[in-house]
Short mmCIF file of C-alpha atoms in Angstrom, two decimals:
data_model
loop_
_atom_site.label_atom_id
_atom_site.label_comp_id
_atom_site.label_asym_id
_atom_site.label_seq_id
_atom_site.Cartn_x
_atom_site.Cartn_y
_atom_site.Cartn_z
CA MET A 1 129.87 57.00 163.30
CA THR A 2 131.92 59.85 164.76
CA ILE A 3 130.81 61.90 167.75
CA LEU A 4 130.20 64.86 165.45
CA ASP A 5 128.04 62.74 163.12
CA GLU A 6 126.12 61.50 166.13
CA ILE A 7 125.42 65.06 167.34
CA LEU A 8 124.37 66.23 163.88
CA GLU A 9 122.03 63.29 163.51
CA GLU A 10 120.34 64.02 166.84
CA LEU A 11 119.99 67.72 165.95
CA GLY A 12 118.41 66.69 162.65
CA ASN A 13 115.80 64.62 164.46
CA VAL A 14 114.37 67.54 166.49
CA ASP A 15 112.22 70.37 165.22
CA THR A 16 112.52 73.37 167.50
CA ILE A 17 115.40 75.63 168.57
CA GLU A 18 114.72 74.76 172.22
CA GLU A 19 114.98 71.04 171.46
CA GLN A 20 118.25 71.66 169.62
CA ARG A 21 119.56 73.61 172.63
CA LEU A 22 118.73 70.68 174.91
CA VAL A 23 120.66 68.30 172.62
CA ILE A 24 123.67 70.63 172.77
CA ILE A 25 123.47 70.88 176.58
CA ASP A 26 123.34 67.11 176.82
CA TYR A 27 126.59 66.74 174.88
CA ILE A 28 128.23 69.54 176.90
CA GLU A 29 127.45 67.53 180.04
CA ARG A 30 129.04 64.48 178.45
CA ALA A 31 132.09 66.60 177.61
CA SER A 32 132.42 67.56 181.28
CA GLU A 33 133.11 63.90 182.00
CA ASP A 34 134.78 62.86 178.73
CA SER A 35 137.10 65.39 177.01
CA SER A 36 136.92 63.45 173.73
CA TYR A 37 133.60 65.20 173.09
CA ILE A 38 135.20 68.66 173.07
CA PRO A 39 136.76 68.61 169.53
CA ALA A 40 133.41 67.44 168.13
CA LEU A 41 131.60 70.31 169.86
CA GLU A 42 134.17 72.82 168.56
CA SER A 43 133.58 71.52 165.02
CA LEU A 44 129.84 71.68 165.63
CA ALA A 45 130.07 75.38 166.52
CA ASP A 46 131.91 76.07 163.24
CA ILE A 47 129.25 74.18 161.26
CA LEU A 48 126.41 76.01 162.98
CA PHE A 49 127.94 79.43 162.24
CA LYS A 50 128.58 78.53 158.61
CA THR A 51 124.99 77.35 158.14
CA GLY A 52 123.52 80.48 159.73
CA SER A 53 122.48 78.89 163.04
CA ILE A 54 124.06 81.72 165.02
CA ASP A 55 122.19 81.27 168.31
CA GLN A 56 122.96 77.57 168.49
CA GLY A 57 126.61 78.18 167.59
CA LEU A 58 126.93 80.71 170.37
CA THR A 59 125.22 78.31 172.76
CA VAL A 60 127.91 75.72 172.03
CA LEU A 61 130.78 78.20 172.52
CA ILE A 62 129.33 79.76 175.66
CA GLU A 63 128.75 76.36 177.25
CA LEU A 64 132.27 75.25 176.31
CA PHE A 65 133.68 78.47 177.79
CA GLU A 66 131.73 77.94 181.03
CA LEU A 67 133.08 74.41 181.11
CA LYS A 68 136.76 75.05 180.36
CA LYS A 69 137.32 78.85 180.52
CA TYR A 70 139.63 78.60 177.51
CA LYS A 71 140.66 81.97 176.11
CA LYS A 72 140.09 80.79 172.54
CA TYR A 73 136.38 80.26 173.28
CA ALA A 74 136.01 83.71 174.77
CA LYS A 75 137.74 85.22 171.73
CA GLN A 76 135.35 83.43 169.39
CA ILE A 77 132.33 84.46 171.47
CA VAL A 78 133.38 88.10 171.58
CA SER A 79 134.14 88.13 167.83
CA LYS A 80 130.77 86.62 166.95
CA LEU A 81 128.83 88.90 169.31
CA TYR A 82 130.73 91.89 167.89
CA GLN A 83 129.95 90.74 164.36
CA TYR A 84 126.25 90.56 165.17
CA GLU A 85 126.29 93.90 167.06
CA ALA A 86 125.57 92.46 170.51
CA TYR A 87 128.17 94.81 171.98
CA ASP A 88 127.05 94.70 175.64
CA LYS A 89 127.30 90.90 175.74
CA ALA A 90 130.58 91.01 173.83
CA TYR A 91 132.07 93.37 176.40
CA PHE A 92 130.95 91.05 179.22
CA TYR A 93 132.96 88.17 177.74
CA TRP A 94 135.87 90.46 176.89
CA LEU A 95 136.28 91.10 180.64
CA ASP A 96 137.07 87.43 181.06
CA LEU A 97 139.59 87.68 178.26
CA ALA A 98 141.27 90.68 179.86
CA LYS A 99 141.78 88.71 183.06
CA SER A 100 143.60 86.00 181.16
CA ASP A 101 145.86 88.14 178.96
CA ASN A 102 146.63 91.84 179.41
CA GLU A 103 149.31 92.08 176.73
CA ASP A 104 147.62 90.65 173.66
CA PRO A 105 147.37 93.52 171.08
CA GLU A 106 144.43 91.78 169.42
CA LEU A 107 142.54 91.86 172.72
CA LYS A 108 143.42 95.49 173.37
CA LEU A 109 142.17 96.45 169.92
CA LEU A 110 139.00 94.47 170.55
CA GLU A 111 138.47 96.33 173.83
CA ALA A 112 138.89 99.71 172.13
CA ARG A 113 136.43 98.73 169.40
CA LEU A 114 133.87 97.54 171.94
CA LEU A 115 134.20 100.80 173.89
CA LYS A 116 133.66 102.71 170.64
CA LYS A 117 130.58 100.68 169.76
CA LEU A 118 129.22 101.25 173.27
CA ASN A 119 129.68 105.02 172.70
CA ARG A 120 132.28 105.21 175.47
CA HIS A 121 134.40 107.37 173.19
CA THR A 122 136.66 108.97 175.79
CA GLU A 123 137.71 105.55 177.08
CA ALA A 124 138.06 104.25 173.52
CA ILE A 125 140.31 107.15 172.47
CA ASP A 126 142.50 106.62 175.53
CA MET A 127 142.77 102.90 174.77
CA TYR A 128 143.64 103.48 171.09
CA ARG A 129 146.38 105.92 172.05
CA LYS A 130 147.87 103.38 174.46
CA ILE A 131 147.77 100.75 171.71
CA ILE A 132 149.54 103.08 169.25
CA LYS A 133 152.20 103.86 171.84
CA SER A 134 152.84 100.17 172.52
CA TYR A 135 152.29 98.89 168.96
CA PRO A 136 153.17 101.77 166.59
CA THR A 137 152.77 99.65 163.45
CA LEU A 138 149.23 98.45 164.23
CA GLY A 139 147.40 100.23 161.42
CA GLU A 140 143.91 99.29 162.63
CA ALA A 141 144.35 101.45 165.74
CA TYR A 142 145.19 104.56 163.68
CA GLU A 143 142.30 104.01 161.31
CA ASP A 144 139.79 103.31 164.08
CA LEU A 145 140.89 106.41 165.99
CA GLY A 146 140.57 108.47 162.83
CA ASP A 147 137.02 107.09 162.45
CA ILE A 148 136.09 108.27 165.94
CA TYR A 149 137.39 111.77 165.27
CA LEU A 150 135.65 111.87 161.89
CA GLU A 151 132.39 110.85 163.57
CA GLN A 152 132.92 113.73 166.02
CA GLN A 153 133.59 116.11 163.10
CA ASN A 154 137.12 116.71 164.37
CA ILE A 155 138.48 116.86 160.83
CA SER A 156 142.08 117.79 161.61
CA GLN A 157 142.57 114.98 164.11
CA ALA A 158 140.91 112.45 161.82
CA GLU A 159 143.23 113.51 159.00
CA ASN A 160 146.30 113.19 161.25
CA TYR A 161 145.60 109.55 162.10
CA TYR A 162 144.54 108.57 158.57
CA ARG A 163 147.72 110.15 157.19
CA ALA A 164 149.86 108.32 159.72
CA VAL A 165 148.59 105.03 158.26
CA TYR A 166 148.60 106.15 154.66
CA GLU A 167 152.05 107.66 154.56
CA TYR A 168 154.02 105.45 156.93
CA LEU A 169 152.42 101.99 156.86
CA ASP A 170 152.61 101.02 153.19
CA ASP A 171 151.76 97.38 153.84
CA TYR A 172 148.55 98.12 155.78
CA GLU A 173 145.90 95.86 154.26
CA ASN A 174 143.15 98.52 154.36
CA ILE A 175 145.23 101.30 152.85
CA ARG A 176 142.76 101.77 149.97
CA ASP A 177 139.95 102.42 152.44
CA VAL A 178 142.13 104.91 154.31
CA ARG A 179 142.77 106.80 151.08
CA LEU A 180 139.02 107.13 150.52
CA LYS A 181 138.61 108.39 154.08
CA LEU A 182 141.29 111.03 153.39
CA VAL A 183 139.29 112.11 150.33
CA GLU A 184 136.17 112.31 152.51
CA VAL A 185 138.05 114.41 155.08
CA GLU A 186 139.26 116.73 152.33
CA SER A 187 135.72 117.09 150.94
CA LEU A 188 134.46 118.19 154.38
CA LYS A 189 136.85 121.13 154.56
CA GLU A 190 135.58 124.63 153.94
CA ILE A 191 138.01 124.94 151.03
CA ILE A 192 138.91 121.70 149.28
CA ASP A 193 142.55 121.43 148.23
CA LEU A 194 142.49 120.27 144.61
CA ALA A 195 146.21 119.47 144.70
CA ALA A 196 145.72 117.23 147.75
CA VAL A 197 142.90 115.35 146.02
CA GLU A 198 144.96 114.89 142.85
CA LYS A 199 147.91 113.62 144.89
CA LEU A 200 145.70 110.95 146.44
CA GLU A 201 144.24 110.14 143.04
CA LYS A 202 147.62 109.66 141.35
CA ASP A 203 149.41 107.71 144.07
CA GLU A 204 151.45 105.17 142.06
CA ARG A 205 151.58 102.73 144.98
CA ILE A 206 147.86 102.04 144.71
CA PRO A 207 146.35 102.95 141.34
CA LEU A 208 142.59 103.43 141.32
CA GLU A 209 140.81 100.22 140.39
CA THR A 210 137.68 99.60 142.49
CA GLU A 211 134.17 100.94 141.92
CA ASP A 212 134.16 102.50 145.41
CA GLU A 213 137.30 104.47 144.54
CA PHE A 214 135.88 105.65 141.22
CA PHE A 215 132.64 106.70 142.92
CA VAL A 216 134.33 108.66 145.72
CA PHE A 217 136.61 110.53 143.31
CA ALA A 218 133.67 111.22 140.99
CA ASN A 219 131.83 112.87 143.87
CA VAL A 220 134.75 114.98 145.05
CA TYR A 221 135.51 116.16 141.51
CA LYS A 222 131.84 117.04 141.10
CA THR A 223 132.13 119.20 144.24
CA LEU A 224 135.24 120.83 142.74
CA PHE A 225 133.35 121.53 139.47
CA GLN A 226 135.76 119.25 137.61
CA PHE A 227 132.88 117.76 135.70
CA ASP A 228 134.82 115.95 132.95
CA LYS A 229 136.79 114.01 135.56
CA ALA A 230 133.67 113.40 137.63
CA ILE A 231 131.83 111.98 134.61
CA ASP A 232 134.79 109.81 133.66
CA TYR A 233 134.99 108.25 137.14
CA ALA A 234 131.22 107.83 137.42
CA LYS A 235 131.29 105.92 134.13
CA LYS A 236 134.13 103.72 135.38
CA ALA A 237 132.23 102.96 138.58
CA LEU A 238 129.17 102.01 136.53
CA GLN A 239 131.27 99.80 134.27
CA LYS A 240 132.50 97.92 137.34
CA ASP A 241 129.01 97.50 138.77
CA SER A 242 126.28 98.18 136.23
CA ASP A 243 123.55 97.31 138.74
CA ASN A 244 124.50 99.99 141.27
CA ILE A 245 121.83 102.65 140.88
CA ASN A 246 123.83 105.14 142.99
CA TYR A 247 126.44 105.31 140.26
CA SER A 248 123.74 105.84 137.65
CA ILE A 249 122.07 108.58 139.71
CA LEU A 250 125.40 110.41 140.02
CA LEU A 251 125.94 110.18 136.27
CA ILE A 252 122.41 111.46 135.63
CA ASP A 253 123.05 114.42 137.94
CA LEU A 254 126.35 115.19 136.19
CA TYR A 255 124.77 115.01 132.72
CA LYS A 256 121.98 117.31 133.88
CA THR A 257 124.43 119.78 135.43
CA THR A 258 126.56 119.91 132.29
CA GLY A 259 123.58 120.10 129.93
CA GLN A 260 124.40 116.86 128.09
CA LYS A 261 120.80 116.15 127.18
CA SER A 262 121.39 113.25 124.82
CA ASN A 263 123.50 111.35 127.39
CA LEU A 264 121.08 112.34 130.14
CA TYR A 265 118.08 110.96 128.26
CA LYS A 266 119.91 107.68 127.54
CA GLU A 267 120.91 107.27 131.18
CA LEU A 268 117.41 108.06 132.42
CA THR A 269 115.88 105.51 130.03
CA TRP A 270 118.40 102.82 130.94
CA SER A 271 118.07 103.44 134.69
CA ALA A 272 114.28 103.29 134.58
CA LYS A 273 114.33 99.97 132.73
CA THR A 274 116.98 98.29 134.89
CA LEU A 275 115.90 99.61 138.30
CA PRO A 276 114.43 96.84 140.47
CA PRO A 277 110.74 97.17 141.41
CA LEU A 278 109.99 99.29 144.50
CA ASP A 279 113.51 100.75 144.64
CA PRO A 280 113.39 104.17 146.38
CA MET A 281 115.79 105.59 143.78
CA ILE A 282 112.91 105.74 141.30
CA LEU A 283 111.82 108.98 142.96
CA ASN A 284 115.20 110.59 142.23
CA ILE A 285 115.07 109.40 138.63
CA ALA A 286 111.49 110.61 138.18
CA LYS A 287 112.31 114.03 139.64
CA VAL A 288 115.20 114.56 137.22
CA ALA A 289 113.16 113.23 134.30
CA ASP A 290 110.32 115.57 135.22
CA ASP A 291 112.70 118.54 135.43
CA VAL A 292 114.03 117.90 131.90
CA ASP A 293 110.65 116.87 130.46
CA HIS A 294 111.72 113.28 129.80
CA LEU A 295 109.25 111.23 131.79
CA ASN A 296 108.03 108.01 130.21
CA ASP A 297 105.70 105.14 131.01
CA ASP A 298 108.52 102.96 132.46
CA ILE A 299 109.43 105.62 135.01
CA ILE A 300 105.84 106.43 135.93
CA GLU A 301 104.84 102.78 136.26
CA LYS A 302 107.64 102.12 138.76
CA LEU A 303 106.99 105.39 140.54
CA VAL A 304 103.31 104.50 140.99
CA ASP A 305 104.25 101.13 142.53
CA TYR A 306 106.78 102.74 144.87
CA THR A 307 104.48 105.59 145.93
CA ASN A 308 102.28 103.19 147.88
CA LEU A 309 105.28 102.45 150.14
CA ILE A 310 106.37 106.04 150.85
CA ASP A 311 105.95 107.04 154.48
CA ASN A 312 107.53 110.49 154.17
CA SER A 313 104.88 113.14 153.46
CA GLU A 314 107.23 115.38 151.48
CA ASP A 315 108.34 112.54 149.20
CA PHE A 316 104.77 111.31 148.87
CA TYR A 317 103.57 114.75 147.78
CA LEU A 318 106.43 115.02 145.27
CA ALA A 319 105.56 111.63 143.76
CA ILE A 320 101.87 112.53 143.49
CA ASN A 321 102.76 115.80 141.80
CA ILE A 322 104.94 114.06 139.20
CA ILE A 323 102.36 111.36 138.44
CA VAL A 324 99.40 113.73 138.11
CA ASN A 325 101.28 116.25 135.98
CA TYR A 326 102.52 113.47 133.72
CA TYR A 327 99.04 112.19 132.91
CA LEU A 328 97.64 115.71 132.57
CA SER A 329 100.43 116.51 130.08
CA LYS A 330 99.28 113.46 128.10
CA SER A 331 95.65 114.68 128.26
CA ASP A 332 94.77 111.60 130.28
CA ALA A 333 93.04 113.17 133.26
CA ALA A 334 90.98 110.02 133.79
CA GLN A 335 94.13 108.00 134.52
CA ALA A 336 95.40 110.72 136.86
CA LEU A 337 92.06 110.58 138.72
CA HIS A 338 92.30 106.79 138.92
CA PHE A 339 95.69 106.91 140.68
CA LEU A 340 94.61 109.71 143.00
CA ARG A 341 91.71 107.56 144.16
CA VAL A 342 94.02 104.55 144.58
CA PHE A 343 96.47 106.53 146.72
CA GLU A 344 93.66 108.11 148.70
CA GLY A 345 92.23 104.70 149.46
CA GLU A 346 95.62 103.29 150.40
CA GLN A 347 97.01 105.68 152.95
CA ILE A 348 96.08 109.33 152.97
CA ASP A 349 93.23 111.79 153.53
CA HIS A 350 91.50 113.48 150.63
CA GLU A 351 92.42 116.95 151.96
CA TYR A 352 96.11 116.25 151.51
CA MET A 353 95.64 115.66 147.78
CA SER A 354 92.83 118.16 147.24
CA TYR A 355 94.99 120.43 145.06
CA HIS A 356 95.72 117.58 142.67
CA PHE A 357 92.09 116.48 142.65
CA ALA A 358 91.18 120.08 141.72
CA LEU A 359 93.61 120.08 138.78
CA VAL A 360 92.24 116.78 137.51
CA TYR A 361 88.58 117.73 137.94
CA GLU A 362 89.25 121.00 136.10
CA ALA A 363 90.85 119.08 133.23
CA LEU A 364 87.81 116.80 133.15
CA GLY A 365 85.46 119.80 133.04
CA LEU A 366 83.95 118.99 136.45
CA ASN A 367 84.04 122.60 137.61
CA ASP A 368 81.94 122.26 140.77
CA LYS A 369 84.20 119.51 142.07
CA ALA A 370 87.29 121.42 140.98
CA GLU A 371 86.22 124.56 142.87
CA GLU A 372 85.38 122.55 145.97
CA ASP A 373 88.83 120.94 146.03
CA TYR A 374 90.68 124.18 145.27
CA LEU A 375 88.98 125.75 148.31
CA ILE A 376 89.75 122.71 150.46
CA ALA A 377 93.39 123.02 149.43
CA LEU A 378 93.46 126.71 150.42
CA ASP A 379 91.89 125.94 153.79
CA TYR A 380 94.32 123.08 154.30
CA LEU A 381 97.23 125.47 153.60
CA LEU A 382 99.03 123.07 151.32
CA PRO A 383 102.40 124.60 150.43
CA HIS A 384 102.09 124.67 146.67
CA GLU A 385 103.36 127.85 145.05
CA GLU A 386 100.89 127.72 142.16
CA LEU A 387 97.78 127.04 144.22
CA ALA A 388 96.56 130.65 144.45
CA TYR A 389 97.38 131.26 140.80
CA ARG A 390 95.54 128.14 139.68
CA LEU A 391 92.40 129.00 141.63
CA ALA A 392 92.37 132.63 140.48
CA ASN A 393 92.91 131.52 136.89
CA PHE A 394 90.17 128.89 137.28
CA TYR A 395 87.69 131.62 138.29
CA PHE A 396 88.96 134.00 135.62
CA THR A 397 88.67 131.35 132.90
CA ASN A 398 85.09 130.70 134.01
CA LYS A 399 84.37 134.48 134.00
CA GLU A 400 83.90 134.71 137.77
CA VAL A 401 85.97 137.87 138.00
CA GLU A 402 84.98 138.93 141.49
CA LYS A 403 86.00 135.57 142.93
CA ALA A 404 89.26 135.72 140.95
CA LEU A 405 90.00 139.18 142.35
CA GLU A 406 89.24 137.99 145.87
CA VAL A 407 91.91 135.28 145.57
CA VAL A 408 94.37 137.72 143.99
CA ASN A 409 93.89 140.34 146.70
CA GLN A 410 94.16 137.76 149.45
CA TYR A 411 97.57 136.55 148.26
CA ASN A 412 99.08 139.75 146.83
CA ASN A 413 98.98 141.26 150.31
CA THR A 414 100.98 138.46 151.93
CA PHE A 415 104.63 137.41 151.94
CA TYR A 416 103.95 135.10 148.99
CA ASP A 417 105.73 136.24 145.84
CA ILE A 418 104.03 134.56 142.90
CA PRO A 419 104.99 136.35 139.65
CA LYS A 420 102.39 134.49 137.59
CA LEU A 421 99.68 135.57 140.02
CA LYS A 422 100.78 139.20 139.80
CA ALA A 423 100.68 139.05 136.00
CA LEU A 424 97.23 137.47 136.12
CA SER A 425 96.13 140.18 138.55
CA LYS A 426 96.90 142.89 136.00
CA GLU A 427 95.01 141.01 133.31
CA ILE A 428 91.98 140.54 135.57
CA GLN A 429 92.00 144.20 136.58
CA SER A 430 92.16 145.18 132.94
CA LYS A 431 89.10 143.10 132.11
CA ASN A 432 87.28 144.19 135.26
CA ASP A 433 87.73 147.86 134.41
CA LEU A 434 85.76 147.47 131.21
CA SER A 435 82.81 149.79 131.58
CA ASP A 436 80.56 147.85 129.27
CA LEU A 437 79.61 144.63 131.04
CA ASP A 438 78.12 143.28 127.85
CA GLU A 439 81.48 143.72 126.21
CA TYR A 440 83.00 141.62 128.95
CA LYS A 441 80.39 138.96 128.48
CA GLU A 442 81.42 138.66 124.86
CA TRP A 443 85.09 138.26 125.87
CA GLU A 444 86.44 134.80 125.28
#
């Protein structure tokens, strides 16, 4: 049995992380007296990282570093801590690396990246510039510096460093990503240069081939109102990754914008069926489907499930509105009431949904309850543009003209501009001016 096999067997015989740590410490102590244990511990660290035992893997490396102070251990520790976003700890071990080697470009780049992650941007920028001066072909330094400037919304500086990589370092391994960043920079300008975008698109060195590239160019061409190109690239992105709902949402938006109803309906139907349960994108799909009157049971069913998870009041209200209106349009007020009561019981006060309860109670002919909830909604000041109109029309339909006029007068003298309410106001006034009350009573 090898030393590594022996260690793995002992680790397999204990149950807790603390017990595993003690096993590792025991073998580190043996390594301090017998160097033949060190290769086995190095292999153990690799195995632990590959199997997802990150803490134990770091324990091995850190203990080995404390034992031998080898630069290779510190490099591995810093890389792993950086990978798992423990930037403060990573910088602590980088300081030991810096003491051992001040001229390693890999270490200098690592320092700059750590400074960036620690939001020490001034120091990071200074370090990147020094790296570029000393190692002018190190593409990562240009790209990273461009990223800092882009994050700071310094578009011109970001573009300068991205272009330096893109135009002068043809063999840079991330050149495709840099091209997409140049497209992003261009899209952030006040006036987008179509010729510049097309030049990036048609670069013969690196023809477009990935779904990310298709998606980015679809978006920028959408912004430029080049809808045919945008649709073509959105389709290509979706062909590359048919499960990516972001691509489908973009295509839905483009079909809606260009009035391609047949394609829009197909995409909405497909997206609703293939979307995973509880995916937040269902709200976007439902909103578009509601706008073009193409809601269906698949969309509503998934929207209902997702609504219980929404913690944003604006999104929650939008979802409720879509669900209630859908069932009212199908003359199924009972189902709308069912879901309102479910949502109310799950997470929200009745007052917040009082407007929708009023609509449903009115559809069910429960006028007393409908009036009560309409008035609650008014008192609660829910921002629904049709609220005043609905209440006035509710009174008018039930021949309570004075109450209808009271609502009309209250809202016509405010900053609210509700055309339907103004039109209803004229109709109510016309009926109210009838001198023969009996004639009014006969009015249907």
